[in-house]
PDB file of C-alpha atoms in Angstrom:
ATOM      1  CA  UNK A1363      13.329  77.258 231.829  1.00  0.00           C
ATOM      2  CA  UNK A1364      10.744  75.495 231.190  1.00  0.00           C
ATOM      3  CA  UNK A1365       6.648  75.698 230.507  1.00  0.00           C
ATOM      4  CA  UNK A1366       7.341  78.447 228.169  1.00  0.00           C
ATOM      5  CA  UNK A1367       4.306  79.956 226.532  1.00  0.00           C
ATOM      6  CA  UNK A1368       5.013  80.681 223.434  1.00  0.00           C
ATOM      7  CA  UNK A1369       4.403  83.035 220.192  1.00  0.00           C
ATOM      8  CA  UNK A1370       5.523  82.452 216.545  1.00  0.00           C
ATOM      9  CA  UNK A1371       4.182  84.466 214.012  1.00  0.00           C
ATOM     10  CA  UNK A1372       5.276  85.983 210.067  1.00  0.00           C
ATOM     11  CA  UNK A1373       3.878  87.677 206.921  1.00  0.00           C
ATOM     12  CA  UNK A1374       4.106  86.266 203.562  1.00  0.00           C
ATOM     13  CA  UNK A1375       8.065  86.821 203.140  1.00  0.00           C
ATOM     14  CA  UNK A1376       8.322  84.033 206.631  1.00  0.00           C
ATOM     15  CA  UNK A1377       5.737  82.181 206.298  1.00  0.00           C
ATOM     16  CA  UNK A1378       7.743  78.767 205.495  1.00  0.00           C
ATOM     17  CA  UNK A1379       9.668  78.710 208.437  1.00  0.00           C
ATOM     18  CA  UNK A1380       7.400  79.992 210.921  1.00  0.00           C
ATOM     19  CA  UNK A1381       5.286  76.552 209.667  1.00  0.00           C
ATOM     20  CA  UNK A1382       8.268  74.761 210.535  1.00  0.00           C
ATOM     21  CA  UNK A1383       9.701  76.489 213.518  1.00  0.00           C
ATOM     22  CA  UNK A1384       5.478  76.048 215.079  1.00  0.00           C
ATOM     23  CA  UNK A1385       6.031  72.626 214.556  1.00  0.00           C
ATOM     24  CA  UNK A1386       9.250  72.071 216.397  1.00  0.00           C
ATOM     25  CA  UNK A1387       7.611  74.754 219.661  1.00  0.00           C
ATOM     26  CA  UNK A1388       5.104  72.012 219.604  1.00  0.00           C
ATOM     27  CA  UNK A1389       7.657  69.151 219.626  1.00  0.00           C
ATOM     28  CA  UNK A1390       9.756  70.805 222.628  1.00  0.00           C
ATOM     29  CA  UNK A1391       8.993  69.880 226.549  1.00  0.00           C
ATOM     30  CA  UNK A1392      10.246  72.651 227.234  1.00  0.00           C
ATOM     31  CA  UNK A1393       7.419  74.928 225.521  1.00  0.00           C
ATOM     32  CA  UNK A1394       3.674  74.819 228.075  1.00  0.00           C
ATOM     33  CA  UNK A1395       1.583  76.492 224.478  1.00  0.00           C
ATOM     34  CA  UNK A1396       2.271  78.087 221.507  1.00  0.00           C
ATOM     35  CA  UNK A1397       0.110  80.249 219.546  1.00  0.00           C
ATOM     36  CA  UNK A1398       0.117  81.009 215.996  1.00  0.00           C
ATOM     37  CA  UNK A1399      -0.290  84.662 215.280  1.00  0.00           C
ATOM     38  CA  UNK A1400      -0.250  84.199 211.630  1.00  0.00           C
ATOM     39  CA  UNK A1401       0.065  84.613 208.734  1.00  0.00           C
ATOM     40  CA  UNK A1402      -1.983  81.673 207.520  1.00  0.00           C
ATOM     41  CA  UNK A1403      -2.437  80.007 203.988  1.00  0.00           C
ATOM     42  CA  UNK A1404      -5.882  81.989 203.643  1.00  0.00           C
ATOM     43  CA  UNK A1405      -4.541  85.263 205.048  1.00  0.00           C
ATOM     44  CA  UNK A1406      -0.661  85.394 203.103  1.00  0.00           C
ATOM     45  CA  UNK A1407      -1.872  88.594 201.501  1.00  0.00           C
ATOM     46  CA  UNK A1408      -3.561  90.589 203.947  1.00  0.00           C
ATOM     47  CA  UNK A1409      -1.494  89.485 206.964  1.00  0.00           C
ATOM     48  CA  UNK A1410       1.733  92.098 207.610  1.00  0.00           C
ATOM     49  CA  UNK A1411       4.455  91.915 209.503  1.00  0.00           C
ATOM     50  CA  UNK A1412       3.926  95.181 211.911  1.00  0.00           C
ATOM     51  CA  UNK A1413       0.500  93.920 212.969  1.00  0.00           C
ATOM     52  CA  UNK A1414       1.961  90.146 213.716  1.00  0.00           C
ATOM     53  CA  UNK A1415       5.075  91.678 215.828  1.00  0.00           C
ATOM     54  CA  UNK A1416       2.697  94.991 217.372  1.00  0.00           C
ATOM     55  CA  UNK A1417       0.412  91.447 218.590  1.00  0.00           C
ATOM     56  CA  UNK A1418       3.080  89.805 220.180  1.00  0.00           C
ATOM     57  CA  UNK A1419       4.807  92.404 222.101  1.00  0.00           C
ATOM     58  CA  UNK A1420       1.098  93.248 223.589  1.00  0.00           C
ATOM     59  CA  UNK A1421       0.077  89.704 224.085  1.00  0.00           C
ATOM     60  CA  UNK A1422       4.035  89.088 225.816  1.00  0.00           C
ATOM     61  CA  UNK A1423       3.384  92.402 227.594  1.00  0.00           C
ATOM     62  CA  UNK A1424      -0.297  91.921 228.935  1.00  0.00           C
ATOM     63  CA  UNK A1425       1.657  88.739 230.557  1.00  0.00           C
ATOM     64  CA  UNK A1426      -0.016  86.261 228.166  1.00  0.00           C
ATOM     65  CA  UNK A1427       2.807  84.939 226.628  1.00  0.00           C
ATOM     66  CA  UNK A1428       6.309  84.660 227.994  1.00  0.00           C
ATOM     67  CA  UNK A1429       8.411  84.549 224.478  1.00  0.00           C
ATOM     68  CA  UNK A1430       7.851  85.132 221.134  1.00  0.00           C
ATOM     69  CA  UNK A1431       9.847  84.104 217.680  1.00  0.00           C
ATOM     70  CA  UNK A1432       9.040  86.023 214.719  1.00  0.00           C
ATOM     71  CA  UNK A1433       9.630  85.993 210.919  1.00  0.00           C
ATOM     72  CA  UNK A1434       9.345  88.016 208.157  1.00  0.00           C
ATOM     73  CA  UNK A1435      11.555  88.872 204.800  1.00  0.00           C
ATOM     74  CA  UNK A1436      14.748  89.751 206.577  1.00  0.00           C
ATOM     75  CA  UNK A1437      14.053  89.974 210.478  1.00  0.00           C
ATOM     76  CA  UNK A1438      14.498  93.514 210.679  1.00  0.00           C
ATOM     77  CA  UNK A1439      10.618  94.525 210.167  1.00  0.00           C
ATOM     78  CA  UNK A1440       9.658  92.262 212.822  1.00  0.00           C
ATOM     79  CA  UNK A1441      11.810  93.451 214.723  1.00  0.00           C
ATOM     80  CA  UNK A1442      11.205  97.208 214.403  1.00  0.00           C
ATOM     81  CA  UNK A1443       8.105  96.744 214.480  1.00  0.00           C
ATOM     82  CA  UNK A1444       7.797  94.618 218.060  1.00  0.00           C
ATOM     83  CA  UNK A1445      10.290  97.019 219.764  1.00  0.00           C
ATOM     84  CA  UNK A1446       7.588  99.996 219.316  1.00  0.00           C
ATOM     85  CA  UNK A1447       5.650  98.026 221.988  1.00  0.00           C
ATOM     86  CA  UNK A1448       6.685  99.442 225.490  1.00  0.00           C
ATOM     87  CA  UNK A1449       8.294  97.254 227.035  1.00  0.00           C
ATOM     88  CA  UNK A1450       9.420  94.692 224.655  1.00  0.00           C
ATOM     89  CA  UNK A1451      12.984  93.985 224.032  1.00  0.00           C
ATOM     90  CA  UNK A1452      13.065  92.220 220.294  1.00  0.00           C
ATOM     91  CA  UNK A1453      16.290  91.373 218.378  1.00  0.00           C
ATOM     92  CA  UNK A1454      17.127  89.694 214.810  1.00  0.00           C
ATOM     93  CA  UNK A1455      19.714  87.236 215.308  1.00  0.00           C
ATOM     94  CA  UNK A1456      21.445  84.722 212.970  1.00  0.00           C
ATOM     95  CA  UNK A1457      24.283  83.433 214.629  1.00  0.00           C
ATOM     96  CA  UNK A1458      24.699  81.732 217.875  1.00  0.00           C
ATOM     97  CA  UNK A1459      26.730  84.111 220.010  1.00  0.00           C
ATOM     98  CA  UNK A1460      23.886  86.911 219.182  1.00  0.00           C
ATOM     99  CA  UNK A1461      21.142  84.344 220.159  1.00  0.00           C
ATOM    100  CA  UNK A1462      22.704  83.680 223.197  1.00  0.00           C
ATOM    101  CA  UNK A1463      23.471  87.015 224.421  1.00  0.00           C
ATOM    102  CA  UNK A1464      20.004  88.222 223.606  1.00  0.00           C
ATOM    103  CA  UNK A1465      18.662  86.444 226.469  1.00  0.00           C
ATOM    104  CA  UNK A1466      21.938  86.752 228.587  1.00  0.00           C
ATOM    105  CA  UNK A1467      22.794  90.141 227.948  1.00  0.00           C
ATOM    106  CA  UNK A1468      19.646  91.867 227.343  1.00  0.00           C
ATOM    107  CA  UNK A1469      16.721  89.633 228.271  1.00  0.00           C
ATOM    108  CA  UNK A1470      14.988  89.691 225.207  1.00  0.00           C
ATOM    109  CA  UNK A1471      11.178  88.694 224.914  1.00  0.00           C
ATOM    110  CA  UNK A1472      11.382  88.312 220.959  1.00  0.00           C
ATOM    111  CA  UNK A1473      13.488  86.438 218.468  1.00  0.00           C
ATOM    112  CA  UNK A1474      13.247  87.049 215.051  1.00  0.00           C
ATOM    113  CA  UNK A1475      14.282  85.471 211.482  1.00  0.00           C
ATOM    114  CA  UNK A1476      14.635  86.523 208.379  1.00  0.00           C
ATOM    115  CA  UNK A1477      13.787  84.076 205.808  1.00  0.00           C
ATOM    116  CA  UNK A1478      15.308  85.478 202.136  1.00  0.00           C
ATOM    117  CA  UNK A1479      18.934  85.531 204.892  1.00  0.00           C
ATOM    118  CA  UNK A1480      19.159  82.339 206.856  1.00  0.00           C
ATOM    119  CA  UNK A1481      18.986  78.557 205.995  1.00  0.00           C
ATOM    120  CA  UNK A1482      15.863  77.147 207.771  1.00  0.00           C
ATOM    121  CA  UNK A1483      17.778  74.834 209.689  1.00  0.00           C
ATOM    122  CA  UNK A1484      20.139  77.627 211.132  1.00  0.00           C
ATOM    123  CA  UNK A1485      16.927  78.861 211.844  1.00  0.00           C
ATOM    124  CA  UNK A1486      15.215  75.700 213.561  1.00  0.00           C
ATOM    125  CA  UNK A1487      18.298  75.335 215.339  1.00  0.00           C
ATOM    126  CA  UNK A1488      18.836  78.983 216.906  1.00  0.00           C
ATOM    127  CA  UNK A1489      15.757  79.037 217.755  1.00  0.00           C
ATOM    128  CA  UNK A1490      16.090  75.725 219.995  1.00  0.00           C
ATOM    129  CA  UNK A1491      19.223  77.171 221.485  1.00  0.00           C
ATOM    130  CA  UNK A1492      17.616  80.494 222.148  1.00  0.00           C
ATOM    131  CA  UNK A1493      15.084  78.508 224.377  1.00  0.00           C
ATOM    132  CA  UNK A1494      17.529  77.432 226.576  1.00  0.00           C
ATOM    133  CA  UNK A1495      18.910  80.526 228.182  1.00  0.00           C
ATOM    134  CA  UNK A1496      17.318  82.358 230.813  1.00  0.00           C
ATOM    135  CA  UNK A1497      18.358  85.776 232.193  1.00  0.00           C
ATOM    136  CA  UNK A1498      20.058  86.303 235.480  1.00  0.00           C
ATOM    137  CA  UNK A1499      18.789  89.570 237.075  1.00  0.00           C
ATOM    138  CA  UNK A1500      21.743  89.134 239.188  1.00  0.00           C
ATOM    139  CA  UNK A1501      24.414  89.135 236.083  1.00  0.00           C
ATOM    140  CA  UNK A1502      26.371  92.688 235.656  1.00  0.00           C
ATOM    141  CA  UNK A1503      23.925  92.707 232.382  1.00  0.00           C
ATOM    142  CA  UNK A1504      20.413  93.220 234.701  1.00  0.00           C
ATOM    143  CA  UNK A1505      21.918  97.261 235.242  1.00  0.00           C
ATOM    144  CA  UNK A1506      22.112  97.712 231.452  1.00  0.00           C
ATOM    145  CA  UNK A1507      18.312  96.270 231.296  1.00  0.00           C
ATOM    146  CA  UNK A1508      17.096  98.523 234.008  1.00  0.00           C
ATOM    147  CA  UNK A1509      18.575 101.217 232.233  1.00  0.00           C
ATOM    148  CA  UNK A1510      16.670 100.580 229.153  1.00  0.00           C
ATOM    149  CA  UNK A1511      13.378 100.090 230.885  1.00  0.00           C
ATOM    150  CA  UNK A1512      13.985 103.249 233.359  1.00  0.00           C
ATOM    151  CA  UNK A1513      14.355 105.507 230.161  1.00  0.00           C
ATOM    152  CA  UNK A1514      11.632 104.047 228.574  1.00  0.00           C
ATOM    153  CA  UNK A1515       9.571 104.782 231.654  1.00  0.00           C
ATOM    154  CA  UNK A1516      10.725 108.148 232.034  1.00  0.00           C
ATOM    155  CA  UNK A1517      10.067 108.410 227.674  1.00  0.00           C
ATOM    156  CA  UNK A1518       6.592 107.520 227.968  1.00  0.00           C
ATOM    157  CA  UNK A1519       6.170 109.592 231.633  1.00  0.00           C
ATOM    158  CA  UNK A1520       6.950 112.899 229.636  1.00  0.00           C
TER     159      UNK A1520
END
């Protein structure tokens, strides 16, 4: 795939290697954009990780962004945090396999890192394989999506 617009974003606990995994979205032809959510330098204190992740499930679901890797102290609040957006389909994943069939298997919009539980340059480098895959909505996996998105339909029809 490529012209991907992307999203990286952290609070305080990721902000290291989101400054390094923006600077390798920049560096890859296969990314169109990226935009920095946060945090930032000036805003380390202020800047959490719900509102970061809540931001880039909206922005991915508004269709303003296509993907979006996130960071925070572990992964896991990121990721919690981005799957309350309808829609959005968010996983922590620090291993390759688990990268890979986050796209495959369950067309995931968001990646996300924790950075007290992964080297940076497992990070850096998952995060260039994750890039890589695309779904196939005609894989066995697309009725396992649908199923997820029909019962969040019918969730937030009630």
């Amino acid at each position: 795939m490529s012209g991907l617009r992307m999203l990286v974003g952290s609070d305080s606990a990721g902000y290291d290697y989101k400054q390094a995994l923006l600077a390798d979205l920049q560096a890859d032809e296969r990314v169109a954009s990226v935009v920095d959510l946060g945090a930032t330098a000036e805003s380390l204190d202020s800047c959490t990780y719900t509102s970061v992740a809540t931001r880039a499930g909206e922005l991915i679901m508004a269709g303003e962004a296509d993907r979006a890797i996130l960071v925070c102290g572990t992964g896991i609040g990121v990721s919690i945090a981005a799957n309350k957006v309808p829609g959005i389909r968010a996983t922590v994943a620090h291993d390759s396999f688990s990268v890979e069939r986050s796209i495959l298997s369950n067309d995931c919009q968001i990646l996300t890192f924790g950075q007290r539980v992964i080297g940076l340059q497992l990070a850096r480098r998952l995060a260039k394989e994750w890039l890589g895959y695309t779904f196939d909505p005609s894989s066995h996996s697309k009725a396992n999506v649908d199923e997820i998105v029909s019962y969040e339909a019918a969730v937030a029809a009630e």
